[in-house]
Tab-separated table of C-alpha atoms and ligand atoms in Angstrom:
chain	number	residue	atom	x	y	z
R	1	MET	CA	-12.647	11.002	12.570
R	2	GLU	CA	-14.568	14.109	12.812
R	3	SER	CA	-14.083	17.832	12.033
R	4	ILE	CA	-11.624	19.304	14.604
R	5	GLN	CA	-13.057	20.748	17.663
R	6	PRO	CA	-10.265	23.226	18.659
R	7	ASN	CA	-11.168	23.467	22.370
R	8	LYS	CA	-11.214	19.608	22.677
R	9	VAL	CA	-8.017	19.282	20.862
R	10	GLN	CA	-6.232	22.020	22.972
R	11	ASP	CA	-7.416	20.384	26.223
R	12	LYS	CA	-5.782	17.152	24.889
R	13	ILE	CA	-2.723	18.814	23.907
R	14	ASN	CA	-2.430	20.474	27.358
R	15	GLN	CA	-3.059	17.181	28.994
R	16	LEU	CA	-0.104	15.473	27.170
R	17	ALA	CA	2.415	18.417	27.750
R	18	ASN	CA	5.542	17.730	30.052
R	19	LYS	CA	5.199	13.898	29.497
R	20	THR	CA	6.981	11.525	27.535
R	21	VAL	CA	4.908	10.999	24.343
R	22	TYR	CA	5.367	9.439	20.906
R	23	VAL	CA	4.715	11.355	17.732
R	24	HIS	CA	3.579	10.297	14.285
R	25	LEU	CA	4.111	13.056	11.696
R	26	GLU	CA	3.497	12.587	8.123
R	27	THR	CA	2.741	14.404	5.002
R	28	THR	CA	2.367	12.912	1.531
R	29	ASN	CA	1.119	13.505	-1.924
R	30	GLY	CA	1.182	9.881	-2.907
R	31	ALA	CA	3.402	7.654	-4.652
R	32	TYR	CA	1.605	8.091	-7.775
R	33	ALA	CA	1.655	11.794	-8.223
R	34	SER	CA	4.113	12.080	-10.973
R	35	HIS	CA	2.831	8.807	-12.507
R	36	PHE	CA	-0.629	10.478	-13.269
R	37	ASP	CA	0.793	13.836	-13.926
R	38	GLU	CA	4.048	14.093	-15.338
R	39	ASN	CA	4.476	17.832	-14.055
R	40	ALA	CA	3.817	16.740	-10.246
R	41	TYR	CA	6.463	15.905	-7.877
R	42	ASN	CA	6.419	13.078	-5.367
R	43	VAL	CA	6.768	14.671	-1.873
R	44	GLY	CA	6.306	13.005	1.365
R	45	ALA	CA	7.956	12.551	4.763
R	46	PHE	CA	7.175	10.567	7.800
R	47	ILE	CA	8.530	10.007	11.348
R	48	ARG	CA	6.940	7.326	13.287
R	49	ASN	CA	7.374	7.087	17.213
R	50	ALA	CA	9.695	10.044	17.661
R	51	GLU	CA	10.110	10.139	21.347
R	52	VAL	CA	9.666	13.661	22.611
R	53	SER	CA	8.535	15.763	25.487
R	54	TYR	CA	6.814	19.259	24.830
R	55	GLN	CA	6.549	22.226	27.197
R	56	HIS	CA	3.324	23.412	25.628
R	57	GLY	CA	1.437	23.171	22.421
R	58	LYS	CA	-1.150	25.179	20.635
R	59	ILE	CA	-3.664	24.667	17.866
R	60	VAL	CA	-4.476	27.580	15.397
R	61	SER	CA	-7.366	28.140	13.296
R	62	THR	CA	-6.657	29.216	9.744
R	63	GLY	CA	-10.294	29.356	8.716
R	64	GLY	CA	-11.091	25.898	7.186
R	65	SER	CA	-7.995	24.066	8.701
R	66	TYR	CA	-5.773	24.141	11.660
R	67	ARG	CA	-2.078	24.382	12.514
R	68	VAL	CA	-0.566	22.785	15.455
R	69	GLY	CA	2.814	23.503	16.973
R	70	LEU	CA	4.431	21.831	19.747
R	71	LYS	CA	7.340	23.314	21.663
R	72	LEU	CA	10.283	21.045	22.595
R	73	ASP	CA	13.170	21.851	24.688
R	74	LEU	CA	15.342	21.718	21.736
R	75	GLY	CA	12.997	22.550	18.681
R	76	TRP	CA	9.538	22.156	17.441
R	77	VAL	CA	7.020	19.740	16.032
R	78	TYR	CA	4.752	21.544	13.500
R	79	ALA	CA	2.034	20.518	11.323
R	80	GLU	CA	-0.435	22.377	8.826
R	81	GLY	CA	-3.611	21.569	6.963
R	82	LEU	CA	-5.272	19.623	9.866
R	83	SER	CA	-8.893	19.294	9.529
R	84	ASP	CA	-10.077	16.018	11.356
R	85	TYR	CA	-9.346	14.450	14.613
R	86	GLU	CA	-10.119	11.646	16.999
R	87	ILE	CA	-9.097	10.708	20.432
R	88	ASP	CA	-9.114	6.894	20.010
R	89	GLU	CA	-9.805	4.124	22.543
R	90	LYS	CA	-6.101	4.282	23.621
R	91	GLY	CA	-6.459	7.907	24.431
R	92	ARG	CA	-4.345	8.903	21.465
R	93	LEU	CA	-4.828	12.295	19.837
R	94	LEU	CA	-5.081	11.545	16.161
R	95	MET	CA	-5.130	14.555	13.709
R	96	ALA	CA	-5.358	14.541	9.826
R	97	GLY	CA	-6.005	16.613	6.862
R	98	HIS	CA	-7.689	15.248	3.856
R	99	ASP	CA	-8.042	16.315	0.260
R	100	ARG	CA	-11.496	16.745	-1.513
R	101	GLU	CA	-11.418	12.971	-2.415
R	102	GLY	CA	-10.488	12.031	1.269
R	103	ARG	CA	-7.047	11.061	0.779
R	104	LEU	CA	-4.746	11.807	3.454
R	105	MET	CA	-2.263	14.859	3.005
R	106	VAL	CA	-1.005	15.365	6.497
R	107	ALA	CA	-0.962	13.546	9.752
R	108	LEU	CA	-0.103	14.513	13.343
R	109	GLU	CA	-0.664	11.911	16.229
R	110	ILE	CA	0.312	12.081	19.869
R	111	SER	CA	0.308	9.025	22.136
R	112	GLU	CA	1.585	8.181	25.661
R	113	THR	CA	2.407	4.552	24.444
R	114	PRO	CA	4.420	3.741	21.062
R	115	PHE	CA	2.483	3.424	17.938
R	116	SER	CA	2.540	-0.025	16.230
R	117	HIS	CA	5.702	-0.648	14.322
R	118	GLY	CA	6.954	-3.429	12.071
R	119	ALA	CA	3.987	-5.047	10.681
R	120	ASP	CA	0.938	-4.881	12.845
R	121	PRO	CA	0.391	-8.180	14.729
R	122	ASP	CA	-2.205	-10.443	13.333
R	123	GLU	CA	-5.593	-10.003	14.966
Q	1	MET	CA	-0.545	-34.619	-12.336
Q	2	SER	CA	0.276	-31.637	-10.458
Q	3	LYS	CA	-1.256	-28.427	-11.959
Q	4	GLY	CA	1.505	-26.439	-10.285
Q	5	HIS	CA	1.164	-23.581	-7.986
Q	6	VAL	CA	0.826	-19.859	-8.924
Q	7	VAL	CA	2.423	-17.635	-6.329
Q	8	VAL	CA	1.718	-14.052	-6.518
Q	9	ILE	CA	4.089	-11.476	-4.693
Q	10	PHE	CA	3.160	-7.965	-4.398
Q	11	PRO	CA	3.631	-5.462	-1.390
Q	12	HIS	CA	0.040	-4.091	-1.069
Q	13	PRO	CA	-3.221	-5.289	-0.331
Q	14	ASP	CA	-5.118	-4.438	-3.877
Q	15	ASP	CA	-2.039	-4.701	-6.149
Q	16	GLU	CA	-3.216	-8.461	-6.721
Q	17	SER	CA	-6.784	-7.051	-7.627
Q	18	PHE	CA	-5.779	-4.293	-9.986
Q	19	GLY	CA	-2.681	-5.944	-11.431
Q	20	ALA	CA	-3.501	-9.697	-11.873
Q	21	SER	CA	-6.838	-10.722	-10.815
Q	22	GLY	CA	-8.033	-11.687	-14.387
Q	23	THR	CA	-4.987	-14.068	-14.672
Q	24	ILE	CA	-5.525	-15.333	-11.274
Q	25	SER	CA	-9.035	-16.100	-12.143
Q	26	LYS	CA	-8.082	-17.756	-15.210
Q	27	PHE	CA	-5.580	-19.996	-13.341
Q	28	ARG	CA	-8.353	-20.744	-10.699
Q	29	ASP	CA	-10.679	-21.778	-13.559
Q	30	GLU	CA	-8.233	-24.168	-14.756
Q	31	GLY	CA	-7.922	-25.632	-11.158
Q	32	VAL	CA	-4.432	-24.257	-10.520
Q	33	PRO	CA	-3.985	-23.237	-6.832
Q	34	VAL	CA	-2.850	-19.565	-6.273
Q	35	THR	CA	-1.406	-18.056	-3.213
Q	36	TYR	CA	-0.880	-14.326	-2.605
Q	37	LEU	CA	2.178	-13.418	-0.520
Q	38	CYS	CA	1.389	-9.838	0.424
Q	39	GLY	CA	4.242	-7.926	1.532
Q	40	THR	CA	2.662	-5.305	3.730
Q	41	LEU	CA	-0.746	-4.154	5.159
Q	42	GLY	CA	-0.629	-0.971	3.108
Q	43	GLU	CA	-0.813	0.785	6.315
Q	44	MET	CA	0.697	4.053	4.926
Q	45	GLY	CA	-1.821	4.264	2.197
Q	46	ARG	CA	-3.409	7.758	1.254
Q	47	ASN	CA	-6.809	6.476	0.621
Q	48	MET	CA	-8.921	6.234	3.694
Q	49	GLY	CA	-12.207	5.510	2.146
Q	50	SER	CA	-14.629	7.702	0.451
Q	51	PRO	CA	-16.286	9.244	2.640
Q	52	VAL	CA	-13.250	8.762	4.822
Q	53	PHE	CA	-13.874	5.818	7.399
Q	54	ALA	CA	-10.287	4.846	8.139
Q	55	ASN	CA	-7.367	6.678	9.932
Q	56	ARG	CA	-3.605	6.109	9.985
Q	57	GLU	CA	-3.994	3.724	12.867
Q	58	THR	CA	-6.933	1.761	11.674
Q	59	LEU	CA	-6.178	1.559	8.132
Q	60	SER	CA	-4.142	-1.567	8.468
Q	61	THR	CA	-7.116	-3.595	9.955
Q	62	PHE	CA	-9.434	-2.638	7.144
Q	63	ARG	CA	-6.897	-3.292	4.451
Q	64	ARG	CA	-6.240	-6.856	5.960
Q	65	GLN	CA	-9.848	-7.510	6.125
Q	66	GLU	CA	-10.427	-6.171	2.493
Q	67	LEU	CA	-7.818	-8.395	1.164
Q	68	LYS	CA	-9.350	-11.469	2.917
Q	69	GLU	CA	-12.712	-10.556	1.000
Q	70	ALA	CA	-10.794	-10.166	-2.089
Q	71	ALA	CA	-9.281	-13.399	-1.694
Q	72	ARG	CA	-12.645	-14.994	-0.900
Q	73	GLN	CA	-13.805	-13.481	-4.222
Q	74	LEU	CA	-10.894	-15.043	-6.195
Q	75	ASP	CA	-10.704	-18.220	-4.217
Q	76	ILE	CA	-6.925	-17.902	-3.321
Q	77	GLU	CA	-4.866	-18.322	-0.278
Q	78	VAL	CA	-3.331	-15.194	1.443
Q	79	GLU	CA	-0.092	-14.813	3.459
Q	80	PHE	CA	1.197	-11.501	4.920
Q	81	LEU	CA	5.095	-11.146	4.923
Q	82	GLY	CA	5.133	-8.830	7.733
Q	83	TYR	CA	6.820	-5.953	6.196
Q	84	ARG	CA	5.824	-2.260	6.580
Q	85	ASP	CA	4.261	-0.125	3.850
Q	86	LYS	CA	6.774	2.180	2.213
Q	87	THR	CA	9.831	0.704	3.826
Q	88	LEU	CA	10.619	-2.454	1.669
Q	89	GLU	CA	13.359	-0.683	-0.426
Q	90	PHE	CA	15.276	0.142	2.885
Q	91	GLU	CA	15.158	-3.628	4.112
Q	92	PRO	CA	18.406	-5.673	3.009
Q	93	ARG	CA	17.514	-7.219	-0.328
Q	94	ASP	CA	19.234	-10.436	0.362
Q	95	LYS	CA	17.280	-10.850	3.575
Q	96	VAL	CA	13.977	-10.455	1.840
Q	97	ALA	CA	15.095	-12.754	-0.997
Q	98	SER	CA	15.955	-15.455	1.248
Q	99	HIS	CA	12.472	-15.183	2.986
Q	100	LEU	CA	10.764	-15.326	-0.304
Q	101	LYS	CA	12.973	-18.176	-1.582
Q	102	LYS	CA	11.980	-20.211	1.462
Q	103	ARG	CA	8.304	-19.812	1.052
Q	104	LEU	CA	8.482	-20.477	-2.834
Q	105	GLU	CA	10.246	-23.733	-2.160
Q	106	GLU	CA	7.849	-24.661	0.377
Q	107	LEU	CA	4.977	-23.669	-1.777
Q	108	GLU	CA	6.568	-25.590	-4.697
Q	109	ALA	CA	5.841	-22.576	-6.934
Q	110	THR	CA	5.693	-23.239	-10.770
Q	111	VAL	CA	4.824	-19.642	-11.604
Q	112	VAL	CA	5.671	-16.387	-9.764
Q	113	ILE	CA	3.645	-13.209	-10.610
Q	114	THR	CA	5.513	-10.092	-9.332
Q	115	HIS	CA	6.248	-6.439	-10.302
Q	116	TYR	CA	8.981	-5.672	-12.819
Q	117	PRO	CA	11.769	-4.140	-10.858
Q	118	GLY	CA	12.429	-0.569	-11.988
Q	119	TYR	CA	9.104	-0.283	-13.936
Q	120	ALA	CA	6.567	-0.601	-11.234
Q	121	VAL	CA	6.177	3.131	-10.139
Q	122	HIS	CA	6.076	2.557	-6.253
Q	123	PRO	CA	9.214	2.000	-4.554
Q	124	ASP	CA	7.662	-0.986	-2.584
Q	125	HIS	CA	6.708	-2.570	-6.112
Q	126	ASP	CA	10.075	-2.149	-7.300
Q	127	ALA	CA	11.867	-3.389	-4.100
Q	128	LEU	CA	9.627	-6.393	-3.815
Q	129	GLY	CA	9.723	-7.369	-7.341
Q	130	ALA	CA	13.731	-7.189	-7.293
Q	131	ALA	CA	13.724	-9.259	-4.062
Q	132	ALA	CA	11.372	-12.056	-5.799
Q	133	VAL	CA	13.870	-12.199	-8.911
Q	134	GLU	CA	16.685	-12.537	-6.627
Q	135	ALA	CA	14.861	-15.384	-4.692
Q	136	VAL	CA	14.334	-17.274	-7.721
Q	137	LYS	CA	18.032	-16.869	-8.970
Q	138	LEU	CA	19.038	-18.375	-5.626
Q	139	MET	CA	17.165	-21.495	-6.394
Q	140	GLU	CA	18.232	-24.607	-7.903
Q	141	GLU	CA	17.885	-24.440	-11.768
Q	142	ALA	CA	15.664	-27.354	-12.025
Q	143	SER	CA	13.121	-26.271	-9.475
Q	144	ARG	CA	12.959	-22.623	-10.419
Q	145	PRO	CA	9.405	-21.320	-11.173
Q	146	ASP	CA	8.656	-19.074	-14.250
Q	147	VAL	CA	8.734	-15.328	-13.226
Q	148	TRP	CA	6.212	-13.123	-14.820
Q	149	MET	CA	6.557	-9.376	-14.194
Q	150	HIS	CA	3.888	-6.694	-14.363
Q	151	ALA	CA	5.253	-3.260	-15.581
Q	152	ILE	CA	3.157	-0.031	-14.678
Q	153	SER	CA	5.476	3.047	-15.483
Q	154	ASN	CA	4.586	5.238	-18.449
Q	155	GLY	CA	6.485	4.447	-21.423
Q	156	HIS	CA	7.811	1.058	-20.099
Q	157	ALA	CA	7.113	-0.706	-23.529
Q	158	ASP	CA	9.293	1.765	-25.469
Q	159	VAL	CA	12.064	0.221	-23.264
Q	160	LEU	CA	11.091	-3.205	-22.549
Q	161	GLY	CA	9.236	-3.983	-25.902
Q	162	GLU	CA	6.106	-5.865	-26.177
Q	163	PRO	CA	5.169	-8.193	-23.046
Q	164	ASP	CA	5.623	-11.994	-23.418
Q	165	ILE	CA	2.427	-12.766	-21.953
Q	166	VAL	CA	-0.891	-11.111	-22.716
Q	167	TYR	CA	-4.309	-12.095	-21.438
Q	168	ASP	CA	-7.565	-10.454	-22.447
Q	169	ILE	CA	-9.245	-11.022	-19.248
Q	170	ARG	CA	-12.740	-9.823	-20.312
Q	171	PRO	CA	-14.245	-13.245	-19.431
Q	172	TYR	CA	-13.140	-12.619	-15.923
Q	173	TRP	CA	-14.027	-8.802	-15.623
Q	174	GLU	CA	-16.877	-9.497	-13.265
Q	175	LYS	CA	-14.491	-11.123	-11.056
Q	176	LYS	CA	-11.704	-8.616	-11.314
Q	177	LEU	CA	-14.290	-5.717	-10.565
Q	178	ALA	CA	-15.649	-7.662	-7.541
Q	179	ALA	CA	-12.094	-8.056	-6.255
Q	180	ILE	CA	-11.135	-4.448	-6.906
Q	181	GLN	CA	-14.461	-3.557	-5.195
Q	182	ALA	CA	-13.406	-5.627	-2.102
Q	183	HIS	CA	-10.745	-3.043	-1.316
Q	184	LEU	CA	-13.399	-0.570	0.015
Q	185	SER	CA	-10.973	1.850	1.457
Q	186	GLN	CA	-8.853	1.853	-1.610
Q	187	ALA	CA	-11.202	1.305	-4.827
Q	188	ASP	CA	-13.027	4.645	-4.876
Q	189	GLY	CA	-9.856	6.730	-4.692
Q	190	MET	CA	-7.849	4.495	-7.197
Q	191	MET	CA	-10.843	4.366	-9.659
Q	192	SER	CA	-11.603	8.069	-9.558
Q	193	LEU	CA	-7.773	8.698	-10.054
Q	194	ILE	CA	-8.138	6.646	-13.129
Q	195	GLU	CA	-11.402	8.164	-14.089
Q	196	ASN	CA	-10.415	11.803	-13.638
Q	197	HIS	CA	-7.059	11.346	-15.363
Q	198	ASP	CA	-6.580	12.532	-18.930
Q	199	GLN	CA	-6.609	9.200	-20.573
Q	200	ALA	CA	-9.466	7.592	-18.472
Q	201	ALA	CA	-10.671	5.491	-21.150
Q	202	GLU	CA	-7.343	4.184	-22.024
Q	203	GLN	CA	-6.488	3.243	-18.279
Q	204	LEU	CA	-9.820	1.394	-17.828
Q	205	GLU	CA	-9.194	-0.437	-21.074
Q	206	ARG	CA	-5.872	-1.289	-19.896
Q	207	LEU	CA	-7.389	-2.948	-16.766
Q	208	LYS	CA	-9.064	-5.544	-19.125
Q	209	THR	CA	-5.777	-6.831	-20.479
Q	210	GLU	CA	-2.979	-8.013	-18.317
Q	211	ARG	CA	0.456	-8.228	-19.518
Q	212	PHE	CA	3.478	-9.611	-18.228
Q	213	TYR	CA	7.152	-9.869	-18.986
Q	214	ARG	CA	9.125	-13.100	-18.467
Q	215	TRP	CA	12.385	-13.067	-16.604
Q	216	HIS	CA	15.209	-14.654	-18.402
Q	217	PHE	CA	17.798	-16.176	-16.242
T	1	LIG	ZN1	0.910	-1.278	-4.649
């Protein structure tokens, strides 16, 4: 992954609009948060392979990181804290935000084909 | 005479290295075969390498390779059970248990090392530990392996008392470090978590002793 280039991400978001796409959306502070700090809370959520189609989407800079919103017929997909991106060899738009130690805090990924599910097949 | 077969059952690539690699090395030193049944690929892990080199979609490939390297360091066999990270507690326990029972019988396990259900912090640890205990319960009494459980949660000794098995694994410290460091995407994150944490020295010292509770059927 590299630092988000908003123009490139916006182009890809536009390209994927009004198509059936699969979304991976995730946020986490890790399963060990309250183990290492008793005042911390474990918080996380993910949805993998939500099948959606969005009318339009936008990436917005917050100075340092980015928010992305996708407008659906019946709702929204939203992520905050995205800083890195990659368009991988399968043409998928992968975006993520990491903390100072490089740990993932948030991810939003959009693909025209489903993401791997179950365990990944043995290579 | 057969020296038995130690079967390690944890959900994530790296659980074996942090939790039991000293004990594993001791068994290998004595010529006892060790097989690691690894529940998932750790594909939902938060650590992506430091500096970051993996992403959510490539992490599983890295972690599979890392575990193969750790297994080479420890001279053990690895099998992936094919579950998905973070989801083990939502799988039917009896299904996972019968899956494990089948492998334990085929491998003729004499010792099973797993997490102590309810005292292992990560939901996958608790769920797979519980399924492993269940699997052994389902076996004929005569062929049941010993079950050794690794507890992690803060203050577990207040409830569970002293562990039944305590190994000073300093003779195998180099091996343990090499196994931990094979998990490139994870080791830095986990080690810095430990080092930056209030009781850093205590945490590091804790890695030099491996403790297990025996399940009493
Ligand atoms: Zn684990």
